[in-house]
Structures are given as C-alpha cells and as structure tokens.
Coordinates of C-alpha atoms and ligand atoms in Angstrom, one line a residue:
Chain A
M1 CA 25.3 18.2 -16.9
T2 CA 22.7 15.9 -15.4
T3 CA 19.3 15.6 -17.0
A4 CA 17.8 17.1 -13.8
E5 CA 19.8 20.3 -14.3
R6 CA 18.7 20.5 -17.9
I7 CA 15.1 20.6 -16.8
D8 CA 15.8 23.4 -14.4
T9 CA 17.3 25.6 -17.0
D10 CA 14.1 25.5 -19.1
P11 CA 11.7 27.7 -17.1
G12 CA 8.2 28.3 -18.0
T13 CA 8.1 27.5 -21.7
E14 CA 8.0 23.7 -22.1
P15 CA 5.0 21.7 -21.1
G16 CA 5.2 20.6 -17.5
T17 CA 7.3 23.7 -16.4
T18 CA 4.8 26.5 -16.0
L19 CA 4.2 25.9 -12.3
P20 CA 7.1 26.6 -9.9
A21 CA 8.8 23.3 -9.0
L22 CA 7.1 21.8 -6.0
G23 CA 9.3 20.7 -3.0
L24 CA 8.7 17.0 -2.0
P25 CA 7.4 15.7 0.2
A26 CA 4.7 18.3 -0.1
T27 CA 3.1 19.7 3.1
R28 CA -0.6 19.5 3.9
A29 CA -2.6 22.6 4.6
A30 CA -3.4 23.3 8.3
G31 CA -6.8 22.1 9.2
C32 CA -7.1 19.7 6.2
P33 CA -5.4 16.5 7.5
F34 CA -7.4 14.2 5.2
D35 CA -6.6 16.0 1.9
P36 CA -3.5 15.8 -0.3
A37 CA -1.1 18.8 0.0
P38 CA -2.3 21.9 -1.8
G39 CA 0.8 21.8 -4.0
V40 CA 0.0 18.4 -5.5
E41 CA -3.7 19.2 -5.8
R42 CA -2.9 22.3 -7.7
A43 CA -0.7 20.2 -10.0
L44 CA -3.6 17.8 -10.6
R45 CA -5.8 20.7 -11.6
E46 CA -3.4 22.9 -13.5
E47 CA -0.4 20.9 -14.7
P48 CA -0.9 17.2 -14.1
V49 CA 2.7 16.3 -15.1
T50 CA 4.9 18.9 -13.5
R51 CA 8.4 19.4 -12.0
A52 CA 9.3 18.8 -8.4
T53 CA 12.4 19.2 -6.3
L54 CA 13.7 16.7 -3.7
W55 CA 15.5 17.2 -0.4
D56 CA 19.0 17.1 -2.0
G57 CA 18.0 19.7 -4.6
S58 CA 17.6 17.3 -7.5
S59 CA 14.6 17.4 -9.7
C60 CA 12.0 14.8 -10.8
W61 CA 8.6 14.8 -12.5
L62 CA 5.4 14.6 -10.5
V63 CA 2.6 12.5 -12.1
T64 CA -0.7 13.3 -10.6
R65 CA -3.7 12.0 -12.7
H66 CA -5.3 8.6 -12.2
Q67 CA -4.8 7.6 -15.9
D68 CA -1.2 8.8 -16.0
V69 CA -0.3 7.2 -12.7
R70 CA -1.6 3.8 -13.9
Q71 CA 0.3 4.3 -17.2
V72 CA 3.6 4.9 -15.5
L73 CA 3.3 2.2 -12.8
G74 CA 2.2 -0.3 -15.4
D75 CA 5.0 0.5 -17.9
P76 CA 8.2 -1.6 -17.6
R77 CA 10.2 1.4 -19.1
F78 CA 9.7 3.0 -15.6
S79 CA 12.1 1.2 -13.3
A80 CA 11.7 0.6 -9.6
D81 CA 15.4 -0.3 -9.3
A82 CA 16.6 2.3 -6.8
T83 CA 20.3 1.6 -7.6
R84 CA 19.8 3.3 -11.1
P85 CA 21.0 6.9 -11.4
G86 CA 18.2 9.4 -11.3
F87 CA 16.0 7.3 -9.0
P88 CA 14.1 9.8 -6.7
F89 CA 14.5 9.4 -2.9
F90 CA 12.3 11.3 -0.4
T91 CA 15.0 11.4 2.3
A92 CA 18.8 10.9 2.8
G93 CA 18.0 7.9 4.9
G94 CA 16.0 6.3 2.1
R95 CA 19.0 6.5 -0.2
E96 CA 21.3 5.2 2.6
V97 CA 19.7 1.8 3.0
I98 CA 18.4 1.1 -0.5
G99 CA 21.8 0.6 -2.2
T100 CA 23.0 -2.0 0.2
D101 CA 19.9 -4.0 1.1
P102 CA 17.6 -4.2 -1.9
T103 CA 14.3 -6.0 -1.6
F104 CA 12.0 -7.0 -4.5
L105 CA 10.1 -3.8 -3.8
R106 CA 13.0 -2.0 -5.5
M107 CA 13.8 -4.5 -8.3
D108 CA 12.6 -4.9 -11.8
D109 CA 11.5 -8.2 -13.5
P110 CA 12.7 -10.9 -13.8
G111 CA 14.6 -10.6 -10.5
H112 CA 11.5 -9.0 -8.8
A113 CA 9.1 -11.7 -10.1
R114 CA 11.5 -14.5 -9.0
L115 CA 11.4 -13.3 -5.4
R116 CA 7.7 -12.1 -5.3
R117 CA 6.5 -15.5 -6.6
M118 CA 8.1 -17.2 -3.6
L119 CA 5.4 -15.4 -1.5
T120 CA 2.3 -14.9 -3.7
A121 CA 0.8 -18.2 -2.6
D122 CA 1.1 -17.1 1.1
F123 CA -1.0 -14.0 0.5
M124 CA -3.5 -15.1 -2.0
V125 CA -7.1 -14.4 -1.6
K126 CA -8.3 -17.8 -0.5
K127 CA -5.5 -18.1 2.1
M128 CA -6.3 -14.8 3.6
E129 CA -10.1 -15.4 3.6
A130 CA -9.4 -18.6 5.5
M131 CA -7.7 -16.4 8.2
R132 CA -10.9 -14.6 9.0
P133 CA -11.8 -16.7 12.1
E134 CA -8.3 -16.1 13.5
V135 CA -8.3 -12.4 12.8
Q136 CA -11.8 -12.1 14.3
R137 CA -10.6 -13.9 17.5
L138 CA -7.6 -11.6 17.8
T139 CA -9.8 -8.6 17.2
D140 CA -12.2 -9.6 19.9
E141 CA -9.5 -10.4 22.4
L142 CA -7.8 -7.0 21.9
L143 CA -11.1 -5.2 22.3
D144 CA -12.0 -7.2 25.4
R145 CA -8.8 -6.2 27.0
M146 CA -9.0 -2.6 25.8
T147 CA -12.6 -2.0 27.1
E148 CA -12.4 -4.1 30.3
G149 CA -13.4 -1.8 33.3
R150 CA -12.5 1.3 31.3
G151 CA -14.2 4.0 29.2
A152 CA -11.2 5.4 27.3
A153 CA -8.0 4.3 25.6
D154 CA -5.5 5.0 22.9
L155 CA -6.8 3.1 19.9
V156 CA -3.4 3.0 18.1
A157 CA -1.5 1.5 21.0
E158 CA -4.2 -0.9 22.2
F159 CA -5.9 -2.0 19.0
A160 CA -4.8 -0.6 15.6
L161 CA -1.1 -1.5 16.0
P162 CA -1.2 -4.8 17.9
L163 CA -3.8 -6.4 15.6
P164 CA -1.8 -6.4 12.3
S165 CA 1.5 -6.9 14.3
L166 CA 0.1 -10.1 15.8
V167 CA -1.1 -11.4 12.4
I168 CA 2.1 -10.7 10.5
C169 CA 4.2 -12.3 13.3
L170 CA 2.0 -15.4 13.1
L171 CA 2.4 -15.6 9.3
L172 CA 6.1 -14.9 9.3
G173 CA 7.0 -17.0 12.4
V174 CA 8.4 -13.9 14.3
P175 CA 7.9 -14.0 18.1
Y176 CA 5.3 -11.3 19.1
E177 CA 7.2 -10.7 22.3
D178 CA 9.7 -8.9 20.2
H179 CA 7.2 -6.4 19.0
E180 CA 8.5 -3.4 20.8
F181 CA 11.9 -4.0 19.2
F182 CA 10.7 -4.2 15.6
Q183 CA 8.0 -1.5 16.0
R184 CA 10.6 1.0 17.3
H185 CA 13.0 0.2 14.4
S186 CA 10.3 0.3 11.8
G187 CA 9.3 3.7 13.2
I188 CA 12.9 5.0 12.6
L189 CA 13.0 3.6 9.1
L190 CA 9.7 5.2 8.1
S191 CA 10.3 8.6 9.7
L192 CA 11.1 11.4 7.3
R193 CA 13.1 13.0 10.1
S194 CA 15.6 10.2 10.8
T195 CA 19.2 11.0 10.0
R196 CA 21.2 8.7 7.7
E197 CA 23.0 7.3 10.7
E198 CA 19.8 6.5 12.6
V199 CA 18.4 4.8 9.5
R200 CA 21.5 2.8 9.0
A201 CA 21.6 1.7 12.6
A202 CA 17.9 0.7 12.7
Q203 CA 18.3 -1.2 9.4
D204 CA 21.3 -3.1 10.7
E205 CA 19.5 -4.0 14.0
L206 CA 16.4 -5.3 12.1
I207 CA 18.4 -7.2 9.5
G208 CA 20.7 -8.7 12.2
Y209 CA 17.7 -9.8 14.2
L210 CA 16.1 -11.5 11.2
V211 CA 19.3 -13.2 10.1
R212 CA 19.5 -14.7 13.6
L213 CA 15.9 -15.7 13.4
A214 CA 16.4 -17.3 9.9
D215 CA 19.5 -19.2 11.1
A216 CA 17.5 -20.5 14.2
K217 CA 14.8 -21.9 11.9
R218 CA 17.4 -24.0 10.1
D219 CA 17.6 -26.1 13.3
R220 CA 14.1 -25.7 14.4
P221 CA 11.8 -25.4 11.4
D222 CA 8.1 -24.4 11.7
D223 CA 5.5 -24.0 9.0
A224 CA 5.5 -20.2 8.9
I225 CA 6.9 -18.1 6.0
I226 CA 10.5 -17.4 7.1
S227 CA 11.0 -21.1 7.9
R228 CA 9.7 -22.1 4.5
L229 CA 12.0 -19.6 2.8
V230 CA 14.9 -21.2 4.7
A231 CA 13.8 -24.7 3.7
R232 CA 13.8 -23.8 -0.1
G233 CA 17.6 -23.9 0.1
D234 CA 18.1 -21.3 -2.7
L235 CA 18.2 -18.2 -0.6
T236 CA 20.9 -16.9 1.8
S237 CA 20.0 -15.8 5.3
A238 CA 20.7 -12.2 4.2
E239 CA 18.1 -12.5 1.4
I240 CA 15.6 -14.1 3.7
A241 CA 16.2 -11.3 6.3
A242 CA 15.6 -8.6 3.6
M243 CA 12.3 -10.2 2.6
G244 CA 11.3 -10.6 6.2
R245 CA 12.1 -7.0 6.9
L246 CA 9.9 -5.8 4.0
L247 CA 7.0 -8.1 5.1
L248 CA 7.3 -7.2 8.7
I249 CA 7.2 -3.4 8.2
A250 CA 4.7 -3.4 5.3
G251 CA 2.6 -5.9 7.2
H252 CA 2.0 -3.9 10.4
E253 CA 2.5 -0.2 9.9
T254 CA 0.2 0.1 6.9
T255 CA -2.9 -1.7 8.3
A256 CA -2.4 -0.1 11.7
N257 CA -2.5 3.4 10.3
M258 CA -5.4 2.6 8.0
T259 CA -7.4 1.3 11.0
A260 CA -6.8 4.3 13.2
L261 CA -7.2 6.9 10.4
S262 CA -10.4 5.3 9.1
T263 CA -11.9 5.4 12.6
L264 CA -11.1 9.0 12.9
V265 CA -12.4 10.0 9.5
L266 CA -15.6 8.1 10.2
L267 CA -16.0 9.9 13.5
R268 CA -15.6 13.2 11.5
N269 CA -18.2 12.1 9.0
P270 CA -21.1 11.0 11.2
D271 CA -23.5 10.5 8.3
Q272 CA -21.2 8.0 6.7
L273 CA -20.6 6.3 10.1
A274 CA -24.3 6.0 10.6
R275 CA -24.8 4.4 7.1
L276 CA -22.1 1.9 7.8
R277 CA -23.6 1.0 11.2
E278 CA -27.1 0.6 9.8
D279 CA -25.9 -1.6 6.9
P280 CA -22.8 -3.6 7.8
S281 CA -22.9 -5.3 4.4
L282 CA -21.4 -2.0 3.1
I283 CA -18.1 -2.8 4.9
K284 CA -16.2 -4.3 1.9
G285 CA -16.9 -1.3 -0.3
A286 CA -16.4 1.1 2.5
V287 CA -12.9 -0.2 3.1
E288 CA -12.1 0.4 -0.6
E289 CA -13.5 3.9 -0.3
L290 CA -11.4 4.5 2.9
L291 CA -8.3 3.2 1.1
R292 CA -9.0 5.6 -1.7
Y293 CA -9.9 8.6 0.3
L294 CA -7.1 8.3 2.8
T295 CA -4.3 6.9 0.6
I296 CA -1.8 6.5 3.4
V297 CA 1.2 6.0 1.1
H298 CA 0.9 9.7 0.9
N299 CA 4.2 10.8 -0.6
G300 CA 3.7 8.8 -3.8
L301 CA 5.7 6.1 -5.5
P302 CA 9.1 6.7 -7.0
R303 CA 10.3 5.4 -10.4
V304 CA 13.0 6.2 -13.0
A305 CA 12.6 6.2 -16.8
T306 CA 14.9 3.9 -18.7
E307 CA 13.8 5.3 -22.1
D308 CA 12.1 8.4 -23.3
V309 CA 8.4 8.1 -22.6
R310 CA 5.5 10.4 -23.3
V311 CA 3.3 11.0 -20.2
G312 CA 0.5 13.4 -20.7
D313 CA 1.9 16.5 -22.4
V314 CA 5.5 15.8 -21.3
T315 CA 8.3 13.6 -22.6
V316 CA 10.1 12.1 -19.6
R317 CA 13.7 11.4 -20.7
A318 CA 15.6 8.3 -20.0
G319 CA 17.3 8.7 -16.6
E320 CA 14.8 11.1 -15.2
G321 CA 13.0 10.4 -11.9
V322 CA 9.2 10.3 -11.6
V323 CA 7.0 10.4 -8.5
C324 CA 3.4 9.1 -8.9
T325 CA 1.2 10.7 -6.3
L326 CA -1.4 8.1 -5.4
N327 CA -3.4 10.5 -3.3
T328 CA -4.1 12.9 -6.2
A329 CA -4.9 10.0 -8.6
N330 CA -7.4 8.7 -6.0
R331 CA -9.1 12.2 -5.9
D332 CA -9.0 12.7 -9.7
E333 CA -12.5 13.8 -10.7
D334 CA -12.2 11.9 -14.1
A335 CA -11.9 8.6 -12.2
F336 CA -13.9 9.4 -9.1
P337 CA -16.6 12.1 -9.6
G338 CA -17.1 13.9 -6.3
G339 CA -13.9 12.2 -5.1
G340 CA -13.1 15.1 -2.7
G341 CA -15.8 13.6 -0.4
L342 CA -16.0 10.4 1.5
D343 CA -18.9 8.1 0.3
V344 CA -19.0 4.6 1.8
G345 CA -21.4 3.5 -0.8
R346 CA -19.1 4.4 -3.7
D347 CA -17.6 1.8 -6.1
A348 CA -14.0 2.7 -5.4
R349 CA -12.4 -0.5 -6.7
R350 CA -10.3 1.3 -9.3
H351 CA -8.3 3.2 -6.6
V352 CA -4.5 3.0 -6.6
A353 CA -4.0 3.1 -2.9
F354 CA -2.1 -0.3 -3.2
G355 CA -0.2 1.0 -6.2
F356 CA -0.4 -0.4 -9.7
G357 CA 1.7 -2.5 -12.0
I358 CA 3.8 -5.5 -11.0
H359 CA 4.6 -4.1 -7.6
Q360 CA 1.0 -3.6 -6.6
C361 CA 0.7 -4.5 -2.9
L362 CA 1.4 -8.2 -2.3
G363 CA -0.4 -8.0 1.1
Q364 CA -3.6 -6.4 -0.1
P365 CA -5.8 -9.5 0.5
L366 CA -4.5 -9.6 4.1
A367 CA -5.0 -5.8 4.5
R368 CA -8.6 -6.1 3.3
V369 CA -9.5 -8.9 5.7
E370 CA -7.9 -7.1 8.6
L371 CA -9.5 -3.8 7.9
Q372 CA -13.0 -5.2 7.2
I373 CA -13.0 -7.2 10.5
A374 CA -11.3 -4.5 12.6
L375 CA -13.6 -1.7 11.5
E376 CA -16.8 -3.7 11.5
T377 CA -16.1 -5.1 15.0
L378 CA -15.0 -1.8 16.4
L379 CA -18.2 0.0 15.3
R380 CA -20.5 -2.8 16.4
R381 CA -19.0 -3.3 19.8
L382 CA -18.5 0.4 20.7
P383 CA -21.8 2.2 19.8
G384 CA -20.8 5.2 21.8
L385 CA -17.3 5.5 20.2
R386 CA -16.0 9.1 20.2
L387 CA -12.8 11.1 20.1
D388 CA -11.5 11.9 23.5
I389 CA -9.4 15.0 22.7
P390 CA -10.1 18.0 20.6
F391 CA -9.7 17.2 16.9
E392 CA -7.1 20.0 16.6
D393 CA -4.9 18.1 19.1
V394 CA -4.8 14.8 17.1
P395 CA -1.1 14.0 16.3
F396 CA -1.1 13.3 12.6
R397 CA 1.9 11.6 11.0
H398 CA 3.0 14.4 8.8
D399 CA 6.6 13.3 9.6
M400 CA 6.2 9.7 8.4
G401 CA 6.4 7.9 5.1
I402 CA 3.1 6.2 5.9
Y403 CA 0.4 8.6 7.0
G404 CA -1.9 8.1 9.9
V405 CA -2.0 9.2 13.5
H406 CA 0.6 8.6 16.2
A407 CA -2.1 8.1 18.8
L408 CA -5.9 8.2 18.8
P409 CA -7.4 8.8 22.3
I410 CA -11.0 7.5 22.1
A411 CA -13.8 7.0 24.6
W412 CA -17.0 4.9 24.4
Chain B
M1 CA -17.3 -12.8 -24.3
R2 CA -14.0 -14.7 -24.4
V3 CA -11.5 -14.3 -21.5
L4 CA -7.7 -14.7 -22.0
I5 CA -5.1 -14.7 -19.3
D6 CA -1.3 -14.4 -19.4
Q7 CA 0.2 -16.3 -16.4
D8 CA 3.7 -14.9 -17.1
K9 CA 2.5 -11.3 -16.6
C10 CA 0.4 -12.1 -13.5
C11 CA 1.7 -10.8 -10.2
G12 CA -0.7 -12.6 -8.0
A13 CA -2.4 -9.5 -6.4
G14 CA -5.7 -11.3 -6.4
S15 CA -8.0 -8.4 -7.5
C16 CA -9.6 -10.5 -10.2
V17 CA -10.6 -13.2 -7.7
L18 CA -12.3 -10.5 -5.6
S19 CA -14.2 -9.1 -8.6
A20 CA -15.2 -12.3 -10.4
P21 CA -14.6 -15.4 -8.2
D22 CA -16.6 -17.6 -10.6
V23 CA -14.2 -16.8 -13.5
F24 CA -10.8 -16.5 -11.8
D25 CA -8.9 -18.4 -9.1
Q26 CA -5.3 -18.5 -7.9
R27 CA -3.1 -21.5 -8.3
D28 CA -2.3 -23.2 -4.9
E29 CA 1.4 -23.5 -5.5
D30 CA 2.2 -19.9 -6.4
G31 CA -1.0 -17.7 -6.3
I32 CA -0.9 -17.1 -10.1
V33 CA -4.2 -16.6 -11.9
V34 CA -6.1 -19.6 -13.3
L35 CA -9.2 -19.3 -15.5
L36 CA -12.3 -21.2 -14.3
N37 CA -14.5 -20.2 -17.2
A38 CA -13.2 -18.8 -20.5
E39 CA -16.7 -18.0 -21.8
P40 CA -18.6 -16.6 -18.8
P41 CA -22.3 -16.0 -19.0
A42 CA -23.7 -12.5 -19.6
A43 CA -24.5 -12.1 -15.9
L44 CA -20.8 -12.1 -15.1
H45 CA -19.6 -9.8 -18.0
E46 CA -19.5 -6.7 -15.9
A47 CA -17.5 -8.3 -13.2
V48 CA -15.0 -9.7 -15.7
E49 CA -14.6 -6.3 -17.4
E50 CA -13.9 -4.8 -14.0
A51 CA -11.4 -7.5 -13.2
A52 CA -9.6 -6.8 -16.5
A53 CA -9.6 -3.1 -15.8
I54 CA -8.2 -3.4 -12.3
C55 CA -5.6 -6.1 -13.1
P56 CA -2.3 -4.3 -12.1
A57 CA -0.3 -6.4 -14.6
A58 CA -2.6 -6.3 -17.6
A59 CA -2.7 -10.0 -17.5
I60 CA -6.4 -10.3 -18.4
T61 CA -7.8 -9.7 -21.9
V62 CA -11.5 -9.7 -22.8
E63 CA -12.6 -10.4 -26.4
Q64 CA -16.2 -9.6 -27.3
T65 CA -17.6 -12.5 -29.3
E66 CA -20.7 -12.1 -31.4
R67 CA -24.1 -12.6 -29.8
V68 CA -26.4 -15.1 -31.4
Ligands
HEM501 C1 -3.7 -0.7 4.1 C2 -2.7 -1.4 3.9 C3 -1.6 -1.3 2.9 C4 -1.4 -0.3 1.9 C5 -2.1 1.0 1.7 C6 -0.2 -0.8 1.1 C7 0.3 -0.1 0.1 C8 1.3 -0.6 -0.8 C9 1.8 0.1 -2.0 C10 1.3 1.4 -2.5 C11 2.7 -0.7 -2.6 C12 3.4 -0.5 -3.9 C13 4.8 0.1 -3.7 C14 5.5 0.4 -5.0 O1 5.0 0.1 -6.1 O2 6.6 1.0 -5.0 C15 2.8 -1.9 -1.7 C16 3.7 -2.9 -2.0 C17 3.9 -4.0 -1.1 N1 3.1 -4.3 0.0 FE1 1.6 -3.2 0.8 N2 0.2 -2.0 1.6 C18 -0.6 -2.4 2.6 C19 -0.6 -3.5 3.4 C20 0.3 -4.5 3.2 C21 0.4 -5.7 4.0 C22 -0.6 -6.1 5.2 C23 1.5 -6.4 3.6 C24 1.8 -7.7 4.2 C25 2.7 -8.4 4.1 C26 2.1 -5.7 2.5 C27 3.2 -6.0 1.8 C28 3.7 -5.4 0.6 C29 4.8 -5.9 -0.2 C30 5.6 -7.1 0.1 C31 4.9 -5.0 -1.2 C32 6.0 -5.0 -2.4 C33 5.4 -5.7 -3.6 C34 6.3 -5.7 -4.8 O3 7.2 -4.9 -4.9 O4 6.1 -6.6 -5.7 N3 1.4 -4.5 2.3 N4 1.9 -1.8 -0.7

C-alpha cells in the first residue's frame, strides 16, 4: 500500500483530514480572476495543512500558510527531485518530461548548487541593474512601434511578451528571429491541457534546437550565456540545452504575464493606479506588491518529503508529496494584514512569489528590472490607458501553469 | 549588531543586496554573498534584519551585541 492510499483511508479524524480532499490544480471562482481558488483559500482559513488529490488520483499535502510554506521550501528534507517516488505532478505532461530531462529546478544540492552556481553571476543584482539602459531602450522602441498611428493594440503580443523575450535572447545568445518557434513550444509545455505526446514533442523540438545552437557556438563563440557554458568544457550539449530551455521559458513567460496582469489589475484599481502615477518613486515597492498580490506561479510548488517532518499540526511522512501554495501564503493575514487588497504602498518584500529556499528564483533581479521599467514607462507614456474590451471578456490563463492573460486589448 | 554570512548556503538570489546594499554585495565570479560591513551602524540595522529575514537560504545570521 502506498503512503498516499494510507492517508485516504483515515477520513476525518487525523489533523489535516477534516476538509474533503481538494482536487489540484484548484479552480478559481467565476468573477474573481485575481484571487486564489476558493478551495485553497478555505484551506488557509480552516485547515492550513490539508489533503489534496492530483489528476492521476494520487494524494498529497497542501501547505497554505506563509510561515509553513517558508518552512517547507527552506527545509532540505523536502526534496525538489522529481524522480523520487511520491513527487506530486500537476499534469501527465509534467511527469512525462521530468524524468528524462532534469534541470537544476528539479534537483537537490549538491547537484543543484553545482549547476545553479554556473549562472548566479549572470543574474546578480549589479549585472541586472547595469542592464537598465538597454531594457529602457527596448521598452521605448516597442512602445513607439505599438502606438505609432494607432489608438489600440494587444498589450501581450506587442509589448508584454516581446520585451522579456528580447532580453532573455540577448542574455542567452538565442536569435530573436526564432521567437515564434520557442514561444509556441513554451506555450505547449506550460499548458495544463497538453497531452503527454504533445509535451514530449514540444520538449524534443526545443531541446533539439538548443543542442544545435550550443554546437554552433563551439565553432562561433560569443560572450552570451550559452556560449560561455559551452566554453567551460565540463558540460555536454544536452546539459547546456536543458539549462537553456529552463532559462528561455522561465525568462520570458513569467515577466510577460506579470506585465500584462499587473497592467490589468491596476486598471481595475484606479485609486492605486493614480497613486503610482502621482508618485513614480513607489514603483519598486509597487512591483513587489503586484508580485505578491498576483502570484502568477498560481498552482504552487511541488516537493516530496525524504523524512517524517512536522508541518503545522500534521506529520508529513517520508515519501509523501507536498504542494506549497504561494498564492495563499502571499494572502496570509498573519504575514500581510489586509492582504486581500492591493496596496502599492505596502512593504511586501517578504512575499514568496519567487519561491523560497535554495530554488528561489534565479532570475528575480532581472524580473524586477524589467517589471519596474515596463510598468513605469507604460503608465507614463499612455496617460489615457484603458481596457478595450469588457472586463468579462478578458481571456485569463486558467489553463496554464503560469497565470496571466492570453491577450489584453487596450486603447489609449 | 554583528552580521555573519555562510557562503556555502548562499544561493545568490540577491535579496540582501536589494535590502542593504551598504552591508551586502555579490562576488563578481559567482554572485555569492560578500559582507561589506560586519558591524553596521544603527541606521542600517532594520535593513539588515530584513535582509536576514528574506534570505531564502538562511545564509545570514544577525547577532545582537551589547550597546555601550
Ligand atoms: C515575475 C517573474 C518571475 C516569477 C514570478 C518567477 C517565479 C519563480 C519561482 C516561484 C521559482 C521557484 C521554483 C521552485 O522552487 O520550484 C523560480 C525559479 C526559477 N526562475 Fe523564476 N520567476 C520569474 C522570472 C524569472 C526570470 C526572468 C528568469 C530568468 C532567467 C527566471 C529563472 C528561474 C530559474 C532558472 C529558476 C530555478 C532556480 C533553481 O531551481 O535554483 N525566473 N522562479
């Protein structure tokens, strides 16, 4: 009998089992596109460590409080190694690719640290701060093109997606001409609806592309990241391609969705928008608050226990899966009083939108620079910015691993 | 206040540099934390406490020394 089955046969008496097991990924309530799903919010209020069920019928624990999420993600007894039995997957496709192409996102130390440390210098704060003039230039160019002779556009297609894609291509040494190719395949990998076969095919295409790119850099080196990984001499082209895929996807989908969703939530909160326009010096704190409030990694972070560990009122047994919901942690009243509302003046620095522990987002200094510049410039240059379709018609990304909007028709 | 860092634990996320740039920096070679000032003045204490609290890898320890 698996440990997951053992949990299921203990209904209602043990701590953590009084609520009915919640199906993951949980569904948001109609009309509340910025709030966590009612099921996970209820868990946060009533039973902060509770049982959940995954697509394949297996069980795991859901950890919802800020303090408990930080504990689990910061504790090496919770493994991020997706090849361990009991590791919780959100989709069949997720399980399909992870076993064969692991990146350091799904490894434990010391293997994780070895690979991550090959990249930490590339994303460190002073490096990314030095990118500001370049990011500003790209931002202005995209907005020039978007607004020239027109009064309306799709913000996602013309600004939010191209900006971080251009930047990550520059950093990695990937030709931006290929953006349609890698954006399409990233979309398949991140979709919760893709079949196993679709995910496998997209993964193979992307990896094949990056292997060819890495091989080409052996003959024609440049000073971007992929070429420098090649020049180290201690990584295979397959390892470099796996790291490249992680950076390429994480580097454009996340910031793109944060940019568009932030714009939309500000348009829906005109008082907050006005405050930010009146006092642009609020932008750094406002970006942290938007990261907190929107928490676009909306399904939470998966881990598996390697020993018995006490979390809240529950003992998580070795081999049991855990999902840490970052969006409930970021709305936890104990950490963020009044956290159900957006307040661009709040000190939100303790949010866990970038995760916590040794896997905390490597690209966060880049994401911050991009978001601060993109949002500040957009609000300054388009004083008449407004939504160009009824709010009810906005296509939210309920079907994707990274939340946001598929398109955002705006006018100015 | 005395600040201690553990470079083996550090994962180079850079939050400490954003909170307290006068106390923490990142090494050029690998982005790992370096300490610029192990005994920061009182005006920086709050920022250092925040840096320790948000460090994802628990690589920063703050010891309170006695005030004279
Ligand atoms: C708003 C933007 C972003 C958000 C909300 C975000 C969120 C996250 C989260 C929650 C994790 C932790 C995953 C886990 O522990 O399982 C993570 C890891 C990661 N992120 Fe980001 N991210 C963003 C932007 C970026 C960018 C721009 C890059 C650029 C390269 C990036 C690269 C990575 C990498 C490489 C990891 C894996 C780190 C590791 O496992 O050690 N992210 N991100």
